[in-house]
Every structure is written in C-alpha cells, then in structure tokens.
Amino acid sequence: MTSPGALWPLWWLLLSFNSTAICAATADGVYSRYAPSLYQIRIMENRSGSRAALGSGFVVSDGKLVATNYHVVSNKVMEPNKYRIEIDLGGKPQVATIVRVDAVHDLALLSLEGTPPLGAALVIARQAPQKGEVLYSLGNPHDIGMTVVVGNYNGLVEHSPVEQIHFSGAINSGMSGGPTVNGDGQVIGVNVATAGNQIGFLVPGHYLQTLIEKAQEPLDKPLLEDMAEQIKAHTTALLDELLAQPWHPEPMGKVSIFAKAVPWVECWGNSEEKKELGTLEVSRGCNSSNQLFLSDKFSSGYVEYEFFYFSAQNWPSASVYRYMARNTANAMPGNQVAKVHAGNYTCSDDWYATPQGGSKRISYCTRPYKQLPGLFDVFYVGVTSDRSHEVAMDHYTLAGVTQEASLRFFARFKEQMLWQ
Amino acid sequence: MAIIIEHTDPSGHVLRQQRFETTSVSIGRSFSADMILTDPYVDAEHCTVACDTDTSQLRLKDLGAKNGLWWLDNKHHKQRVISERAIASGQTILLGKTYLRIYHHSHAVPQALSIARDDAITGFFGHAGLILVVAVLALGLDILGQYLDHPIGGSWVERGREAFYGLLGLIALSSFWALLGKGLVQHARFRFHLGLSFCVMAVWVVWEFIQPSMMYNLNFTKATADWLNRGLQAVVLGGALYLALSFSTRLSTRVRALLAGLVPLLVLGSGLSTLIETKNRFRPVPPYSHVLVEPTLQWRSPAAWDTLPAAAEKAYKPYDPHADDTDADVSDDTTDESPDPATTAEE
C-alpha cells in the first residue's frame, strides 16, 4: 500500500551557489588540497560499453581503498556479470572491485589492485562538528567536473530509522559517494542524498570508519550473503525496537488501533463522511520514512502499517461487504521489487474467530528474496466480517525481514485492532 | 405399381414428395413432363425413371441432358449415368442442381421417432411459465446485484433498463436460432430457444450471486472457484449449444456432439493455457483472497484464532532456484506500481 507519508520526493534542482567571500577562499583551499584524492566512479554496462551510472569517490585507508556509496555501485552488486566499475585515473580508466559494502548505511569500499598509487587518504573525523559549522562537500555533479560546495552541519536527521547527517548545502546528482569535510579536511560524512532546497544528507563518517576496519580482514562469505546479514540485523533491530515499545490504543471509528509507536515512523490519517451516501471512512497509517535502496527496482528495509474503518448504517449488509471487497482488492506492498530480486508471494487466507467473538478474514503472504538468503517481504491484510454495517481493515508490509522476526511482529500486531 | 420421388436439399432434407401411379416417370422442365422441375440447369426432357413390373427394378435413363445425369454413391460421390443404368430404391440422383431420391412403393420406411423425448425437452424450455419465471429471476437478480453494488443514488428504472439490455441480446440470439431452424427443420420454435437462453443466463446470474458465500461456506480457494467457473461454463454453454443445434439443424448426433464439445475444450483449454503461461510469471501483487461475505451468510465456523500462527508459518517458502524460472530474463523490469521511494542521490 502506498501512503503519502512514504514519499520523500527528490528534487534534482540546480541550486545557485550562495556563499560568502570568506567561505569561498577557504573552499578553494580545501578543494586544491583534496582534489587529488577525489575520483569519478563510473558504472559501465558491459554489452553496450556505455555508462549506466556515475558517482564520486575518495581515497581512504592508507591510500588503498576508494570509498563511495553503495547505491553508486548497486548495479554491479546485484548483476555482477552485466556491469563493471571504472575509476578514471588521469584519463586512464581502471577497473575496480568491490571490497565491502554497508547496504544499510549506503557505503561501499572499492579496490584498485596493481594500479599507480592513488592520492593521499582522507582522514575520518573522530568528533561530530558543532551545529552550524561550515562543511565542504566534494564531488562531480552532473559530470561537469570536480566541485566543492559549501554548507553547514545541522545535526542528525530526526525520526529516521537510519542515522544520517543533515547537511544544508546543494548536493547534486553525481556527487554521491564524495566526501563532506570540515575546515581541517577531516571527513564528516559521505554525500548520499538530497531533498532539494539545500537539504542534503550525509552518511556519518563513523560508519565508514567501521567499514574500513572490517575491510582489513578479507570477506569470508559472498558479498550478497554479507549484505543479507546486514539487512537482517537492521530490520530485526527495527522490529525489536518497535516490539519493545508500548502500543497505545487509539480510537479510530468504532475500533481501537495504535499509531506512532516509535519515533522513526511517520503517521498520517484521513476521514471522509459522505452524508448523501450515509458513509464514514476513517484511515490511519504509519511507515518508516526511509527505505533501503538496494538497486534501481529493489527497495527494502521498510515497515508500514495501516488501518481503515468503514461504516454505512443505512446500507444493506451485502452492500457494505461488496464495497469493502472492491475497496480492499488492490492492496499492494509498499516497497518496490523486480522479479530478478524476489520470488512470487505465497498466501495463506482464511476466516478466523477473533478473541472478541467475531470473525475476520486474514491473508498472510510472503515472498522470498532470490539473492539475499533468509530474507522475505511480508504482506498482511485482515478484514473484519462480523458486523452488518461496519467493517475494519488492518494491513502491514515488512520488507527484508526474517521469518522469526516477522512472526513475532505478527503475533503482536494481530491482537491490536479491536472493536470498541 | 407406383414410383415415389422426393425432392431434397443437398443435405438430404425433403422439400417435396410426389407419388406417381405409373411404371415410368419423365422428369424435366417441359410442361409435358410427369415431374416438372424449375431448375434452369435441367433440360426440358432430362431423364426418365422406369420400373420393371416383374422385377420391381428401377432404371434411370439419360435423355441426352446438356449437364448430364448423376447418381450419388454411398460416399455421396457423383457418378455419371451413361445412357441408362439400374438404381436401387432410395438412391439419390442429381440433375442440374436438383437432388431427387427415387423409391419403389414397396420400399420400407424407418420406424417413427419417439415424440415424447423431443417434446419433453422443447416443451420444458418452451413452457411460457418457465420462460417467465426464469426471466423474472435473471432480471430480478441482476437488478438486485446492481442495487447492492451501489445502494444509494441509482434509480430502479436505470437498473431495470441495464438488466433488460442483457435480455435483449438473448432474444436476438433466440431469434437467430429459430430462423435458422425454420429453414432446416419444421419444429424449430422461438419459444424453445428463448427459454433455453434465459435458463443459461439465469444459471450464470445465480452462480455469480451465490459465489462469494459459497466460496466462504465451502472454504474454496480462488483457484478452485476459478476452475468451478470454467467447469460450469463448459457444461452449461456446451449443453445449451448441443440442444440448440439439435432443434435447429439436421446435423448428425456425432457432428452436434463435436461442435458442442468444442465449448468445454475452449473454456477448459484456455484456463489451462493461462495456468501454464502464468505459472512462472512474476506477480508483484500478493494473490490474497478478495472474498467478503456478510455475517448472515456465514454458515460455517471460522477457524480458531490460535491456529493463525501456524497458518502464517505455512506462507514462508524459501527461495528454490531449481523450482523457479521467473528470473530467466534479468533485463525485465516488471515491478509493482508503488511510487519510487528511493531517497538516495542520483549517481
């Protein structure tokens, strides 16, 4: 199901650069010092030999590795035979390999074995900056050349299931994977996303530090298996956090439901009373505002739950149920998955006698991920069918979860929506 | 001594029958002929049929006809009569474009058909009471269905008109069958075809009406209901076509069965081909049940609440690469239609 709150539209705006003369002077210094450590990352489609994606990267870890975003190299991870990664070293493109990824925080480390020495490694800052501190974001926006953008540190993004820094500066397409540094040239974060209007997002540097430390040891399993474990740990932690909270009952129509149980879910609601039809519709829904981008047609690490109440006191009972059958027939999972990434849904449907003595049609469907073992998308929809003139529906989608964690969530969720 | 000549159509259906109390019959367009034909391809004096008084043998003689004289063998192949030849009683001959069947008066006719079975069928479907009841049922359920779908706003006149349009189509179809039958068999009746098509419609309307509650009460899955739908279509439409053919054409039982048999073959075959075709197709939407039934029509006890976790557990099917070929085409970008939630910056 989709919800307005799930949308975090991206506006690729070419914003005018508006900085002071002092900043410009400092920015120039930062740029000239660190430009030799910056590279453009190109994802090449093997068959056509043309560019499929562009991003930025920078040298880390004693000059041996290049850091970038996972989403820059996601095509290569998901379809390794179709793509290759190239890094332009002074006009000579060199093929790079992926050493490690952090799919949850959107980071990747690349290696260029047997190539000329890379530029000096950038150091990752140990301390978070002060709010308002001037930072310099580096990268190659729209393939127009390496650029420095001045902006400010604005703390961590609130209410996000994945920790990100709010950077007030114009991060643009193509700068993904580039570093954002402080005046001392220490990496504060990695450019990752923008919401337009000078609202940029960075992956905090300490996640990159952790990934670099992990990369000192060779990976003892396939990359996709490692990613599956990261997503598993992430979604299990999200569900654990959700399950650890009290779910306060809130009235909605004639049922009680729960809404915002954790800070990282955004909730919305609506009601519509049509006097001429004698109907009342009330809906509430919450979702984790952030989805993990795993590839162009594959998003995961997502939680949404919704409730819907319908009442038509003057309608025949059959009309109420015919209406609801039509209304609930098009429920969709909230995340996007292409067929290369997941199998088909398997559903278990039946009517159940509820603890309140009524009956409810419950459909529980799951689909397994093909490349990420042990992970599933879970789709649940329940519709009450025990009152003549009113019906309530509850629904949730859990994307990229384990069977164990999702069943624990189900065990609690199914008991929540109750007639008042 | 008498010779009986039947004028038939190419399929053998008798158009006219004449008895000649003589031993020789002349046939042609001439007004002096014993049997006068109007076929422009027939000569004025085309042929004669004679009967031997001693042996009762029938003989056919060509009188030099421009387009020749022919007799039809057992396989209905034309054989030319060269000057003269003996023919058996019941033989069909062809002159010009006219088919005649020649009999000796002693030729035995087959036993009378039982009228009871055919009359029972035509009488049943053509019964005015049945037609009225079925029409009222089909119209009523259609109107009720429309009302239940949209109980507020629509007028009864509009609903009635919508439902009546459906019946108009059936009246046209019945007229077609009745007109077709009028030329081929004498007992084709409009009322029979009307009753038959109304019954088919009523079966379908009733089935559609009771389907959700039946699915609930008998605990049918969507796949079972789909196959029941197809089975009912195959039986009802196939059966109706067989009856319509039986009472409007002179096709043999075997041909009628073959034509009517095509209906189930098509209905079930298309279901099967859809099943095979979609078996490995990626479906972004979960195939969950859409059936809802009001409490008064729920006659079975719902499953126990504590069996839910076990049922949910059954929905987990780990990915089996050997049992799946939905990933055969990796370039296919079939996805669900949810809005793009990516929050990442463009590479």
CSV table of C-alpha atoms in Angstrom, one decimal, chain A residues 21-271:
chain,number,residue,atom,x,y,z
A,21,ALA,CA,33.8,35.5,0.2
A,22,ILE,CA,35.5,34.1,3.3
A,23,CYS,CA,33.9,30.7,2.7
A,24,ALA,CA,34.9,30.8,-1.0
A,25,ALA,CA,38.5,31.4,-0.1
A,26,THR,CA,38.5,28.5,2.4
A,27,ALA,CA,36.7,26.3,0.0
A,28,ASP,CA,39.3,27.0,-2.6
A,29,GLY,CA,41.9,25.8,-0.2
A,30,VAL,CA,40.0,22.7,0.7
A,31,TYR,CA,39.4,21.9,-2.9
A,32,SER,CA,43.0,22.3,-4.0
A,33,ARG,CA,44.3,20.2,-1.1
A,34,TYR,CA,41.9,17.3,-1.5
A,35,ALA,CA,41.1,17.2,-5.2
A,36,PRO,CA,43.9,14.7,-6.0
A,37,SER,CA,42.1,12.2,-3.6
A,38,LEU,CA,38.8,12.5,-5.4
A,39,TYR,CA,37.7,10.3,-8.3
A,40,GLN,CA,34.8,9.8,-10.5
A,41,ILE,CA,33.2,6.3,-10.3
A,42,ARG,CA,31.7,5.0,-13.5
A,43,ILE,CA,29.4,2.0,-13.7
A,44,MET,CA,29.8,0.6,-17.3
A,45,GLU,CA,27.3,-1.7,-18.9
A,46,ASN,CA,29.4,-4.4,-20.4
A,47,ARG,CA,27.4,-5.2,-23.6
A,48,SER,CA,26.9,-1.7,-24.7
A,49,GLY,CA,30.1,-0.4,-23.3
A,50,SER,CA,28.4,2.7,-22.1
A,51,ARG,CA,27.9,4.4,-18.8
A,52,ALA,CA,25.0,3.2,-16.7
A,53,ALA,CA,25.7,5.4,-13.6
A,54,LEU,CA,28.1,7.9,-12.3
A,55,GLY,CA,29.2,8.8,-8.8
A,56,SER,CA,32.1,10.2,-6.8
A,57,GLY,CA,34.6,8.5,-4.5
A,58,PHE,CA,37.6,9.4,-2.4
A,59,VAL,CA,40.7,7.7,-1.1
A,60,VAL,CA,40.7,6.2,2.4
A,61,SER,CA,42.7,3.7,4.4
A,62,ASP,CA,46.3,4.4,3.7
A,63,GLY,CA,45.5,5.1,0.1
A,64,LYS,CA,44.5,1.5,-0.7
A,65,LEU,CA,40.7,1.9,-0.9
A,66,VAL,CA,38.2,4.2,-2.5
A,67,ALA,CA,35.0,5.0,-0.6
A,68,THR,CA,31.7,5.7,-2.3
A,69,ASN,CA,28.0,5.0,-1.8
A,70,TYR,CA,26.6,1.5,-2.1
A,71,HIS,CA,23.9,2.9,-4.4
A,72,VAL,CA,26.5,4.1,-6.9
A,73,VAL,CA,27.8,0.5,-7.3
A,74,SER,CA,24.5,-1.3,-6.6
A,75,ASN,CA,24.1,-2.4,-10.3
A,76,LYS,CA,27.4,-4.2,-10.1
A,77,VAL,CA,26.5,-5.9,-6.8
A,78,MET,CA,23.1,-7.1,-8.0
A,79,GLU,CA,24.0,-8.0,-11.6
A,80,PRO,CA,27.8,-8.6,-11.4
A,81,ASN,CA,28.1,-10.0,-14.9
A,82,LYS,CA,26.3,-7.2,-16.6
A,83,TYR,CA,28.3,-4.3,-15.2
A,84,ARG,CA,31.9,-3.3,-14.3
A,85,ILE,CA,33.2,-0.4,-12.2
A,86,GLU,CA,35.7,2.0,-13.7
A,87,ILE,CA,37.7,4.7,-11.9
A,88,ASP,CA,39.3,7.4,-14.0
A,89,LEU,CA,42.9,7.8,-13.0
A,90,GLY,CA,44.1,10.7,-15.0
A,91,GLY,CA,42.5,9.7,-18.3
A,92,LYS,CA,43.2,6.0,-17.8
A,93,PRO,CA,40.1,4.1,-16.7
A,94,GLN,CA,40.9,1.3,-14.3
A,95,VAL,CA,38.6,-1.5,-13.4
A,96,ALA,CA,37.8,-1.5,-9.6
A,97,THR,CA,36.4,-4.4,-7.5
A,98,ILE,CA,34.1,-4.1,-4.5
A,99,VAL,CA,35.8,-5.0,-1.2
A,100,ARG,CA,32.9,-4.4,1.2
A,101,VAL,CA,29.5,-2.8,1.3
A,102,ASP,CA,27.3,-1.4,4.0
A,103,ALA,CA,23.9,-1.6,2.3
A,104,VAL,CA,22.1,-0.3,5.3
A,105,HIS,CA,24.1,3.0,5.6
A,106,ASP,CA,24.7,3.1,1.8
A,107,LEU,CA,28.5,2.8,1.7
A,108,ALA,CA,30.9,0.8,-0.4
A,109,LEU,CA,34.7,0.3,-0.5
A,110,LEU,CA,36.4,-0.3,-3.8
A,111,SER,CA,39.9,-1.6,-4.5
A,112,LEU,CA,42.2,-0.9,-7.5
A,113,GLU,CA,44.8,-3.7,-7.4
A,114,GLY,CA,48.0,-3.2,-9.3
A,115,THR,CA,47.4,0.4,-10.3
A,116,PRO,CA,49.6,3.5,-9.8
A,117,PRO,CA,49.4,4.9,-6.3
A,118,LEU,CA,46.2,6.8,-5.5
A,119,GLY,CA,46.1,10.2,-3.9
A,120,ALA,CA,46.5,10.8,-0.2
A,121,ALA,CA,43.9,9.1,2.0
A,122,LEU,CA,41.4,11.3,3.7
A,123,VAL,CA,41.1,11.0,7.4
A,124,ILE,CA,37.7,10.5,9.1
A,125,ALA,CA,36.8,12.9,11.9
A,126,ARG,CA,36.5,11.4,15.3
A,127,GLN,CA,34.3,14.1,16.7
A,128,ALA,CA,31.0,15.4,15.4
A,129,PRO,CA,31.0,19.1,14.4
A,130,GLN,CA,29.1,21.8,16.1
A,131,LYS,CA,25.7,22.7,14.7
A,132,GLY,CA,26.1,25.4,12.1
A,133,GLU,CA,29.8,24.6,11.4
A,134,VAL,CA,30.8,25.2,7.8
A,135,LEU,CA,31.5,22.0,5.9
A,136,TYR,CA,32.7,21.4,2.3
A,137,SER,CA,31.1,18.8,0.1
A,138,LEU,CA,33.2,17.5,-2.7
A,139,GLY,CA,32.1,15.6,-5.8
A,140,ASN,CA,31.4,15.6,-9.5
A,141,PRO,CA,27.8,16.9,-10.0
A,142,HIS,CA,26.2,16.0,-13.4
A,143,ASP,CA,29.6,15.0,-14.8
A,144,ILE,CA,30.7,18.7,-15.1
A,145,GLY,CA,33.9,18.3,-13.1
A,146,MET,CA,35.0,18.0,-9.5
A,147,THR,CA,33.3,20.7,-7.5
A,148,VAL,CA,33.3,22.0,-3.9
A,149,VAL,CA,30.0,23.1,-2.3
A,150,VAL,CA,29.9,25.0,1.0
A,151,GLY,CA,27.2,24.2,3.5
A,152,ASN,CA,26.5,23.8,7.2
A,153,TYR,CA,26.3,20.9,9.6
A,154,ASN,CA,22.8,20.7,11.0
A,155,GLY,CA,23.0,17.7,13.3
A,156,LEU,CA,21.4,14.3,12.7
A,157,VAL,CA,18.2,13.8,10.7
A,158,GLU,CA,15.4,13.3,13.2
A,159,HIS,CA,12.9,10.5,13.1
A,160,SER,CA,14.9,8.4,10.6
A,161,PRO,CA,15.4,4.6,11.1
A,162,VAL,CA,18.9,5.0,9.5
A,163,GLU,CA,21.3,7.6,11.0
A,164,GLN,CA,22.1,10.4,8.6
A,165,ILE,CA,23.6,13.9,8.9
A,166,HIS,CA,21.5,16.9,7.8
A,167,PHE,CA,23.8,19.0,5.6
A,168,SER,CA,22.5,22.4,4.5
A,169,GLY,CA,24.1,22.6,1.1
A,170,ALA,CA,23.5,21.8,-2.5
A,171,ILE,CA,24.4,18.2,-3.0
A,172,ASN,CA,23.6,17.3,-6.6
A,173,SER,CA,23.3,14.2,-8.8
A,174,GLY,CA,26.8,12.7,-9.4
A,175,MET,CA,28.2,13.9,-6.0
A,176,SER,CA,27.0,10.7,-4.3
A,177,GLY,CA,29.9,9.0,-2.7
A,178,GLY,CA,32.0,12.1,-2.4
A,179,PRO,CA,33.2,13.3,1.0
A,180,THR,CA,32.0,16.2,3.0
A,181,VAL,CA,34.9,17.6,5.1
A,182,ASN,CA,35.4,20.1,7.8
A,183,GLY,CA,37.9,23.0,7.6
A,184,ASP,CA,40.7,20.6,8.7
A,185,GLY,CA,39.9,18.3,5.8
A,186,GLN,CA,38.6,15.5,8.0
A,187,VAL,CA,35.7,13.6,6.6
A,188,ILE,CA,32.4,14.3,8.5
A,189,GLY,CA,30.3,12.3,6.2
A,190,VAL,CA,29.7,10.8,2.7
A,191,ASN,CA,27.3,12.6,0.3
A,192,VAL,CA,24.3,10.4,-0.1
A,193,ALA,CA,21.0,12.1,-0.9
A,194,THR,CA,19.2,15.4,-1.3
A,195,ALA,CA,15.6,16.5,-0.8
A,196,GLY,CA,16.3,19.7,-2.8
A,197,ASN,CA,16.2,23.3,-1.5
A,198,GLN,CA,19.7,22.9,0.0
A,199,ILE,CA,18.7,20.0,2.1
A,200,GLY,CA,21.3,17.4,1.8
A,201,PHE,CA,22.1,14.1,3.6
A,202,LEU,CA,25.4,12.5,4.6
A,203,VAL,CA,26.3,9.1,5.9
A,204,PRO,CA,28.1,9.8,9.2
A,205,GLY,CA,31.8,9.2,9.0
A,206,HIS,CA,31.9,6.7,11.8
A,207,TYR,CA,30.1,4.1,9.7
A,208,LEU,CA,32.7,4.5,7.0
A,209,GLN,CA,35.4,4.1,9.7
A,210,THR,CA,33.8,0.8,10.9
A,211,LEU,CA,33.6,-0.4,7.3
A,212,ILE,CA,37.3,0.4,6.7
A,213,GLU,CA,38.2,-1.5,9.8
A,214,LYS,CA,36.1,-4.5,8.7
A,215,ALA,CA,37.8,-4.4,5.3
A,216,GLN,CA,41.2,-5.1,6.9
A,217,GLU,CA,40.1,-8.7,7.0
A,218,PRO,CA,39.1,-10.4,3.8
A,219,LEU,CA,35.4,-11.2,3.5
A,220,ASP,CA,34.7,-14.8,4.4
A,221,LYS,CA,31.4,-15.1,2.5
A,222,PRO,CA,29.9,-13.9,-0.7
A,223,LEU,CA,29.1,-10.2,-0.8
A,224,LEU,CA,25.3,-10.7,-1.2
A,225,GLU,CA,25.3,-13.0,1.8
A,226,ASP,CA,27.1,-10.4,3.8
A,227,MET,CA,24.5,-7.8,2.7
A,228,ALA,CA,21.7,-10.1,3.6
A,229,GLU,CA,23.1,-10.3,7.1
A,230,GLN,CA,23.3,-6.6,7.3
A,231,ILE,CA,19.7,-6.1,6.3
A,232,LYS,CA,18.6,-8.9,8.5
A,233,ALA,CA,20.3,-7.2,11.5
A,234,HIS,CA,18.9,-3.8,10.6
A,235,THR,CA,15.3,-4.9,10.1
A,236,THR,CA,15.4,-7.2,13.1
A,237,ALA,CA,16.6,-4.3,15.2
A,238,LEU,CA,13.9,-2.1,13.9
A,239,LEU,CA,11.2,-4.7,14.7
A,240,ASP,CA,12.7,-5.4,18.1
A,241,GLU,CA,12.6,-1.7,18.9
A,242,LEU,CA,9.0,-1.5,17.7
A,243,LEU,CA,8.1,-4.5,19.7
A,244,ALA,CA,9.8,-3.2,22.8
A,245,GLN,CA,7.5,-0.1,22.9
A,246,PRO,CA,4.0,0.1,24.4
A,247,TRP,CA,1.5,0.3,21.6
A,248,HIS,CA,-1.0,2.7,23.0
A,249,PRO,CA,-4.6,2.1,21.8
A,250,GLU,CA,-6.2,5.0,20.0
A,251,PRO,CA,-9.8,5.2,18.8
A,252,MET,CA,-10.5,5.2,15.0
A,253,GLY,CA,-14.2,5.0,14.1
A,254,LYS,CA,-15.5,2.2,16.2
A,255,VAL,CA,-12.2,0.3,16.5
A,256,SER,CA,-9.1,0.9,18.6
A,257,ILE,CA,-5.8,0.8,16.9
A,258,PHE,CA,-2.3,2.0,17.5
A,259,ALA,CA,-0.3,4.6,15.6
A,260,LYS,CA,3.1,6.2,16.3
A,261,ALA,CA,4.9,3.6,18.4
A,262,VAL,CA,8.5,4.7,17.6
A,263,PRO,CA,10.0,8.0,16.5
A,264,TRP,CA,11.2,6.7,13.2
A,265,VAL,CA,7.7,6.0,11.8
A,266,GLU,CA,5.7,8.8,10.1
A,267,CYS,CA,2.0,8.6,10.6
A,268,TRP,CA,-0.9,10.1,8.6
A,269,GLY,CA,-4.6,9.9,8.7
A,270,ASN,CA,-7.8,11.0,7.0
A,271,SER,CA,-11.6,10.7,7.4
